[in-house]
mmCIF file of C-alpha atoms and ligand atoms in Angstrom:
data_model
loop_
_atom_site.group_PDB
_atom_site.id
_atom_site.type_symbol
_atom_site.label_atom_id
_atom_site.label_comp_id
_atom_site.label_asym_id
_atom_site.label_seq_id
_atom_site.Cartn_x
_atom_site.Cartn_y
_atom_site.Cartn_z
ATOM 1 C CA UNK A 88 16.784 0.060 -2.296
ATOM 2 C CA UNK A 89 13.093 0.757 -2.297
ATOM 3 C CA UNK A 90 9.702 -0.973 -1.813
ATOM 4 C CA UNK A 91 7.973 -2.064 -4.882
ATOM 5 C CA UNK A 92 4.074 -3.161 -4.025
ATOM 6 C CA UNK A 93 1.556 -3.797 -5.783
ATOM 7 C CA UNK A 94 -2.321 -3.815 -5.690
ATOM 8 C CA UNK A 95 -3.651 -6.242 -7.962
ATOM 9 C CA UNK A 96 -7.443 -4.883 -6.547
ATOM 10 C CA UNK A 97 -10.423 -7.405 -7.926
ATOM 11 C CA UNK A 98 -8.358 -8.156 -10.896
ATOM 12 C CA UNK A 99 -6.653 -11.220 -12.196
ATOM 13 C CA UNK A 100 -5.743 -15.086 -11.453
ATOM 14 C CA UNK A 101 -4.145 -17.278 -9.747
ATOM 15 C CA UNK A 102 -2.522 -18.192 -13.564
ATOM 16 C CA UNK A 103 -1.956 -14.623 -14.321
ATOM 17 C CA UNK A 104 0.209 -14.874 -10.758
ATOM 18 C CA UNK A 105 2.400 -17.518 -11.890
ATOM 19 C CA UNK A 106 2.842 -15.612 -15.367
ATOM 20 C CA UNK A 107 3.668 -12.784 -13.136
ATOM 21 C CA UNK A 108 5.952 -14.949 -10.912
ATOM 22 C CA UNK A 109 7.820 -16.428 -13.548
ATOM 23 C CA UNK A 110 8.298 -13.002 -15.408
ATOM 24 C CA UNK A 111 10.120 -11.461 -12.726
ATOM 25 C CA UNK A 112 11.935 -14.565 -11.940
ATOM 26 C CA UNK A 113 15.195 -13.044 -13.719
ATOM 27 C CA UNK A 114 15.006 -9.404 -13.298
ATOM 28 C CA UNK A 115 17.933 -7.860 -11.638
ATOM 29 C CA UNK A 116 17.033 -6.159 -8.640
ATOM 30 C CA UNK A 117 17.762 -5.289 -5.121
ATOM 31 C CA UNK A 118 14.380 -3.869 -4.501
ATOM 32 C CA UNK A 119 11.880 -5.665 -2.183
ATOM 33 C CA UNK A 120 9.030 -6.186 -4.678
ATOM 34 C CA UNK A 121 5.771 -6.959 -3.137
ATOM 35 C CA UNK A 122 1.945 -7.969 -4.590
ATOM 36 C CA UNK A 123 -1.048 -7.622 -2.861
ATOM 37 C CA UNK A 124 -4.159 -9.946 -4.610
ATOM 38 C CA UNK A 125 -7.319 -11.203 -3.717
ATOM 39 C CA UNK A 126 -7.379 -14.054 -0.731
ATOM 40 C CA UNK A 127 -7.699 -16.447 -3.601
ATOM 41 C CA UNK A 128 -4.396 -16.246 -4.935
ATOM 42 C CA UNK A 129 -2.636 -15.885 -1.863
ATOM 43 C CA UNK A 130 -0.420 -19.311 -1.592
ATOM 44 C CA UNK A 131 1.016 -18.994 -5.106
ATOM 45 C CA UNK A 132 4.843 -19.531 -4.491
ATOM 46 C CA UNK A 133 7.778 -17.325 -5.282
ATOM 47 C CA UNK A 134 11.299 -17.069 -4.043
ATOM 48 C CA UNK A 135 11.742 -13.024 -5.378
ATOM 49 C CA UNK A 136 8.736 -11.792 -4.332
ATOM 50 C CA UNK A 137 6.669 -11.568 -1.447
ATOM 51 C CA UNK A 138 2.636 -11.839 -1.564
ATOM 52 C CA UNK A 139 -0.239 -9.642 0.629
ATOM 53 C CA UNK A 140 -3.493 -9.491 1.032
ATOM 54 C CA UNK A 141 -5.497 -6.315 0.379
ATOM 55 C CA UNK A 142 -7.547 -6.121 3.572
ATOM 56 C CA UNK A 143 -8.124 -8.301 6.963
ATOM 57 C CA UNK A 144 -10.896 -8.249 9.374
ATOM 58 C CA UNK A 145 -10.494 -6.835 12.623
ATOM 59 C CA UNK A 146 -11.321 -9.677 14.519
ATOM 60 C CA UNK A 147 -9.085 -12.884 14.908
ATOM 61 C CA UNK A 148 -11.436 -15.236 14.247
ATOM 62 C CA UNK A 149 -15.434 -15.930 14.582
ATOM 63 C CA UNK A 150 -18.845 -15.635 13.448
ATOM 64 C CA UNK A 151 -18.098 -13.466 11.190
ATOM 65 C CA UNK A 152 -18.790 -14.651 7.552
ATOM 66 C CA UNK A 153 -17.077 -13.509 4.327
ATOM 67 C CA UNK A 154 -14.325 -11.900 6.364
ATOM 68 C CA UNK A 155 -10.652 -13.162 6.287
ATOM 69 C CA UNK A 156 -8.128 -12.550 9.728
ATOM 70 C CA UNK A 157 -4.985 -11.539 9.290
ATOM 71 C CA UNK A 158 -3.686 -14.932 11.134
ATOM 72 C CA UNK A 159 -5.464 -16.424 7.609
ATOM 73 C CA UNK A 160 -3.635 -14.478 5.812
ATOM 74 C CA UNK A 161 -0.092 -15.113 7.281
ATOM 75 C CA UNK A 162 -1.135 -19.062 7.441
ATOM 76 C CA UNK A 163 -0.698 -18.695 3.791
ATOM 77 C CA UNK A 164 2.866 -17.773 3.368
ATOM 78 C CA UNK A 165 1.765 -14.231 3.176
ATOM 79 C CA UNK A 166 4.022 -11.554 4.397
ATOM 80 C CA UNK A 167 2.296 -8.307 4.067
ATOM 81 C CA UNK A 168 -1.570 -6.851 3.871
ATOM 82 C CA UNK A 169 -2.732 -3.405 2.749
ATOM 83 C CA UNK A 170 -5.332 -1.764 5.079
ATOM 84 C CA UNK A 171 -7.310 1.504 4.872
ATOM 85 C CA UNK A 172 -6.747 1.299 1.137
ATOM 86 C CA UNK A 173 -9.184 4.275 -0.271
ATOM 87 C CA UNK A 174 -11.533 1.898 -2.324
ATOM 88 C CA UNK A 175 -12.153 0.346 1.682
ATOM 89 C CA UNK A 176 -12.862 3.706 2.822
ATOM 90 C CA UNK A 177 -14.901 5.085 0.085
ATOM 91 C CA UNK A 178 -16.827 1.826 -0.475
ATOM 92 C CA UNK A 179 -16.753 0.318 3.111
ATOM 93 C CA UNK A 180 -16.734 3.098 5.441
ATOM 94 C CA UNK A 181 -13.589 2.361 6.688
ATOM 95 C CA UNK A 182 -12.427 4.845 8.848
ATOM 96 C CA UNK A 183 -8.823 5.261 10.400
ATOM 97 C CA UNK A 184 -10.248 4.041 13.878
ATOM 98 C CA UNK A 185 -11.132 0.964 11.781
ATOM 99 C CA UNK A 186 -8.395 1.048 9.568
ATOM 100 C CA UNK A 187 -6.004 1.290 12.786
ATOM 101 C CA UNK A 188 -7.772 -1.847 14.536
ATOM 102 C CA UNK A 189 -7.024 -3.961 11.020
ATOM 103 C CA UNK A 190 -3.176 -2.771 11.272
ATOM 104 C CA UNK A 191 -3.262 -4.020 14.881
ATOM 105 C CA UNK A 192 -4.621 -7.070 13.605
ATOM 106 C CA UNK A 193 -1.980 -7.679 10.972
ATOM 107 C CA UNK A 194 1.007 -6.798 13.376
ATOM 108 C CA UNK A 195 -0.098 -9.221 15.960
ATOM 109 C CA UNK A 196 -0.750 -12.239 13.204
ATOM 110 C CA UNK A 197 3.015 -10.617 12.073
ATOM 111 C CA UNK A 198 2.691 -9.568 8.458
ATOM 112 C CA UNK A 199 3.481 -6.194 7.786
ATOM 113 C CA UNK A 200 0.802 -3.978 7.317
ATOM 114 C CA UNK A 201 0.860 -1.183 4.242
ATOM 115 C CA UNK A 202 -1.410 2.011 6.063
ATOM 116 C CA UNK A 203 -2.589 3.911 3.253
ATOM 117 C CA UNK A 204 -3.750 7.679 3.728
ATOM 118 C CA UNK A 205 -4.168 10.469 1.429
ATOM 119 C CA UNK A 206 -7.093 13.048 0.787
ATOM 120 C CA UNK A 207 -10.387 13.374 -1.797
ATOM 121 C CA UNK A 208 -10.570 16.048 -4.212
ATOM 122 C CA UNK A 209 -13.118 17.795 -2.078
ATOM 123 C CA UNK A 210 -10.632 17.780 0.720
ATOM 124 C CA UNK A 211 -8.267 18.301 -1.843
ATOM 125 C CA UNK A 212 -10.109 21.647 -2.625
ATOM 126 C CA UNK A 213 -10.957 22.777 1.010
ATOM 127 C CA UNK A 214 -7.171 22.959 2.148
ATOM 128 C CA UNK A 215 -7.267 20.549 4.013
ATOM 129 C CA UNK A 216 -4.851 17.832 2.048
ATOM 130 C CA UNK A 217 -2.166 18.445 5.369
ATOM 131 C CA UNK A 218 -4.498 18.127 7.970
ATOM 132 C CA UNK A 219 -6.253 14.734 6.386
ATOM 133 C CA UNK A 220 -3.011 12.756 6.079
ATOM 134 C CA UNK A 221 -1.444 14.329 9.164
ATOM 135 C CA UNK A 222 -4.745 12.934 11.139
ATOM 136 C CA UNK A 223 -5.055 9.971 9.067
ATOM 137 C CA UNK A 224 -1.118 8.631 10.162
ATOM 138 C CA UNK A 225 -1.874 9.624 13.814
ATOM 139 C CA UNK A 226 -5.173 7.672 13.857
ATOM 140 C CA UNK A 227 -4.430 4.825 11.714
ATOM 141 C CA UNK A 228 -1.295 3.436 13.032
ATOM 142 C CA UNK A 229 -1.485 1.598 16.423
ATOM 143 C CA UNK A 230 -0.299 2.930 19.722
ATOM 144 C CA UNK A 231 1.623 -0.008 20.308
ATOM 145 C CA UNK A 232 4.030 -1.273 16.871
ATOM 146 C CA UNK A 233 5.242 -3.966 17.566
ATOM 147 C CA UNK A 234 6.924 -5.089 13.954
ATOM 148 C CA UNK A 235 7.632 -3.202 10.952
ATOM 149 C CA UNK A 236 5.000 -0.932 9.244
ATOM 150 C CA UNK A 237 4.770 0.648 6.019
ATOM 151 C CA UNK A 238 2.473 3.914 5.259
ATOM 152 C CA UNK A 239 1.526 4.950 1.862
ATOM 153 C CA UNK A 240 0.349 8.246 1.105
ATOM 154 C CA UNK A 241 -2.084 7.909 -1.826
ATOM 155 C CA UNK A 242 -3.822 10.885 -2.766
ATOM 156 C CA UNK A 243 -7.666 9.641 -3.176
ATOM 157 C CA UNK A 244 -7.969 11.829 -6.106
ATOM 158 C CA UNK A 245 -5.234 10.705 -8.196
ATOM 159 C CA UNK A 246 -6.223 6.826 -7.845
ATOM 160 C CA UNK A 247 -6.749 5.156 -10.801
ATOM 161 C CA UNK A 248 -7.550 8.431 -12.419
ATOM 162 C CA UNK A 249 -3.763 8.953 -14.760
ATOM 163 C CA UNK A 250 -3.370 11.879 -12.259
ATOM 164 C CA UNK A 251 -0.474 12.515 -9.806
ATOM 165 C CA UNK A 252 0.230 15.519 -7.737
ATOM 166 C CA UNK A 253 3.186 17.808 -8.520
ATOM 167 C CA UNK A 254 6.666 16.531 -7.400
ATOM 168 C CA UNK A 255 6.596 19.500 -4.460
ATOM 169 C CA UNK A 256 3.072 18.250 -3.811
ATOM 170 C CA UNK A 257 4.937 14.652 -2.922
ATOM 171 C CA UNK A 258 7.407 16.143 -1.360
ATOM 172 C CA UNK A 259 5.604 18.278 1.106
ATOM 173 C CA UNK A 260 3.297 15.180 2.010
ATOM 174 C CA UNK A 261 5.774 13.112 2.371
ATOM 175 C CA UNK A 262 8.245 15.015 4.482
ATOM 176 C CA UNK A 263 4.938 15.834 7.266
ATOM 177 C CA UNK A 264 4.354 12.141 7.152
ATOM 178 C CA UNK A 265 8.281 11.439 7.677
ATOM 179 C CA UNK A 266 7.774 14.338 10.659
ATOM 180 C CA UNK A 267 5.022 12.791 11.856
ATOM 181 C CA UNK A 268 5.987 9.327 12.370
ATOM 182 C CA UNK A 269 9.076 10.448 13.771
ATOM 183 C CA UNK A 270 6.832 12.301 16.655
ATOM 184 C CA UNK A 271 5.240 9.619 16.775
ATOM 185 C CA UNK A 272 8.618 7.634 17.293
ATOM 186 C CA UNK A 273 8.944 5.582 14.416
ATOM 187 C CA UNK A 274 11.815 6.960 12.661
ATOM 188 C CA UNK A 275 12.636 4.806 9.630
ATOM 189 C CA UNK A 276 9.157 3.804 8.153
ATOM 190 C CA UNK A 277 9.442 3.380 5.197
ATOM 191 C CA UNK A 278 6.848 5.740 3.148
ATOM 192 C CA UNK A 279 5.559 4.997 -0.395
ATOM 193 C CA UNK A 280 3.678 7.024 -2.937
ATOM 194 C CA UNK A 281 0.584 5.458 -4.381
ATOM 195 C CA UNK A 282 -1.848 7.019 -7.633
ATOM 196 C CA UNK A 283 -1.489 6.467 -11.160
ATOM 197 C CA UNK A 284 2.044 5.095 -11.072
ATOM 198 C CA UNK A 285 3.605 3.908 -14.554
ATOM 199 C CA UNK A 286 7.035 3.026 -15.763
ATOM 200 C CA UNK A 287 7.229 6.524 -17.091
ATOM 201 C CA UNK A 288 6.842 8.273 -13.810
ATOM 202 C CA UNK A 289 8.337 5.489 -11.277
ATOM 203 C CA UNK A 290 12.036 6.870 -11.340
ATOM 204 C CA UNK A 291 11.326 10.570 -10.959
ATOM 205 C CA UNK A 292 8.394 9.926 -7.850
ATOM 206 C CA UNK A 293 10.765 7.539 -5.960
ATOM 207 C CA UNK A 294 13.669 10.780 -6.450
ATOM 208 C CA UNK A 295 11.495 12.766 -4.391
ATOM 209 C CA UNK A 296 12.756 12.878 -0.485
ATOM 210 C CA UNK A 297 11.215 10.705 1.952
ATOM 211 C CA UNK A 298 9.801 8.418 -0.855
ATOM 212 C CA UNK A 299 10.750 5.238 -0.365
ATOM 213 C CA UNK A 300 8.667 3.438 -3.007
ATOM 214 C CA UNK A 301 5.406 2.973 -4.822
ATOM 215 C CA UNK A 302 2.327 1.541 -4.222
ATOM 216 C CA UNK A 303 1.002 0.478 -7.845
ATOM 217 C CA UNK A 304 -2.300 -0.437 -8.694
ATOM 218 C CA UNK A 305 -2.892 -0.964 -12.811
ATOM 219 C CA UNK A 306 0.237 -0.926 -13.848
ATOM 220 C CA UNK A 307 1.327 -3.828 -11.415
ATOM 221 C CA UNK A 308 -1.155 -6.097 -13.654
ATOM 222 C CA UNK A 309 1.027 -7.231 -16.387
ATOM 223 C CA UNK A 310 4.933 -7.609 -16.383
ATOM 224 C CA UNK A 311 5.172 -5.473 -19.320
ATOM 225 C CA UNK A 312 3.982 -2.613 -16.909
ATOM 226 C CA UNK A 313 5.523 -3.955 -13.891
ATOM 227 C CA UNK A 314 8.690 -4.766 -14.839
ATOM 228 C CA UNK A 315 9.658 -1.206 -16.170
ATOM 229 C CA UNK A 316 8.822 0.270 -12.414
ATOM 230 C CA UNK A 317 10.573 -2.430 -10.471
ATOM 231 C CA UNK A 318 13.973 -1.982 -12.809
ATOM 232 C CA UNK A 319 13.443 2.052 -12.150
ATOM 233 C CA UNK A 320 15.231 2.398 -9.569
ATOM 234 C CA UNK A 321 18.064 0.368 -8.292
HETATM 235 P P1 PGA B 254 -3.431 3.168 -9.585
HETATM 236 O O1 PGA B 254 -3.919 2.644 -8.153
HETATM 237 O O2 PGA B 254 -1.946 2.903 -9.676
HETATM 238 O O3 PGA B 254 -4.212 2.336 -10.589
HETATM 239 O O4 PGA B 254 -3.738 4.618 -9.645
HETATM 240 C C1 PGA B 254 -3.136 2.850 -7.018
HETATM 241 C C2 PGA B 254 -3.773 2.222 -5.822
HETATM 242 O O5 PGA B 254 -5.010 2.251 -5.716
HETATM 243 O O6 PGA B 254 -3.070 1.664 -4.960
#
């Protein structure tokens, strides 16, 4: 069984969601499938598959206008929210002392935060691709977990771009994440893989060890590209 999420970004609405909802209505699957969409759409009922948000504030609640808490978020029906997503960090300055306050603040409102980390093609290039995401699941995930959390490693480079790292290229980032949230002493998170996921590549990325499922940003858009991933694997 694996985790199936994904990012619908600044795309879509609320009547693509139902079109979405009532597409996978029928599909055969014991895999936890999982969309994250703007705060607009959150609400939109389902009984197969759970809904997210892409982001929450750090604070609970406030003068603090144009942001959305997580305690929003789960007053919706919502069940999960991405934070530290790459576009946030590139575009917001999010760093994983931020992004680890926002998973704090999901985990206490109790949805289930998604952690992304990954590297940029300049860190990419320096060597440094180990020592980013190592760093980046140290700093980004709470002291204190109290709930279930799910990290995705997303290579920043690969986003969006019809790039993906090599299969040993998972594989090694995925077993020092495993390692590392095992020193850390949570055993069992699950781990997804997140860049330029398709119906093409779904089956042979979640074979890698220590993947656990995708993360899927354009290709979660419109059932005829979901569908394919979410029937991948069984
Ligand atoms: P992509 O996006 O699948 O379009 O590459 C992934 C993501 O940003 O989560």
């Amino acid at each position: 069984m694996k985790i199936i999420a994904g990012n619908w970004k600044m795309n879509g609405s609320r009547e693509n969601l139902v079109n979405m909802v009532a597409a996978l209505q029928n599909i055969e699957t014991e895999n936890t499938v999982v969309l994250c969409v703007p705060y607009t759409m959150l609400g939109v009922t389902s009984d197969n598959i759970a809904l997210g948000a892409q982001d929450v504030s750090t604070h609970d609640h406030g003068a603090y206008t144009g942001e959305v808490s997580a305690q929003m978020v789960a007053d919706t029906g919502a069940k999960y929210t991405i934070v530290g997503h790459s576009e946030r960090r590139q575009y917001h300055g999010e760093t994983n002392d931020i992004v680890r306050q926002k998973a704090a603040s999901a985990l206490a409102a109790g949805l289930t935060p998604i952690i992304c980390v990954g590297e940029t093609m300049d860190e990419k290039q320096a060597g440094k691709t180990m020592e980013i995401i190592e760093s980046g699941v140290r700093e980004s995930i709470p002291n204190d977990v109290n709930g279930k959390i799910i990290v995705a490693y997303e290579p920043r480079w690969a986003i969006g771009a019809g790039l993906t790292p090599t299969d040993e290229e998972i594989a090694a980032a995925h077993k020092l994440i495993a390692d590392t949230l095992s020193d850390i002493g949570l055993d069992g998170t699950p781990v997804l893989y997140g860049a330029s996921v398709k119906g093409s590549n779904a089956a042979q990325i979640m074979s890698i060890p220590n993947v656990d499922g995708v993360l899927v940003g354009g290709a979660s858009l419109k059932p005829d590209d979901f569908i394919p991933i979410i029937t991948s694997v069984k």
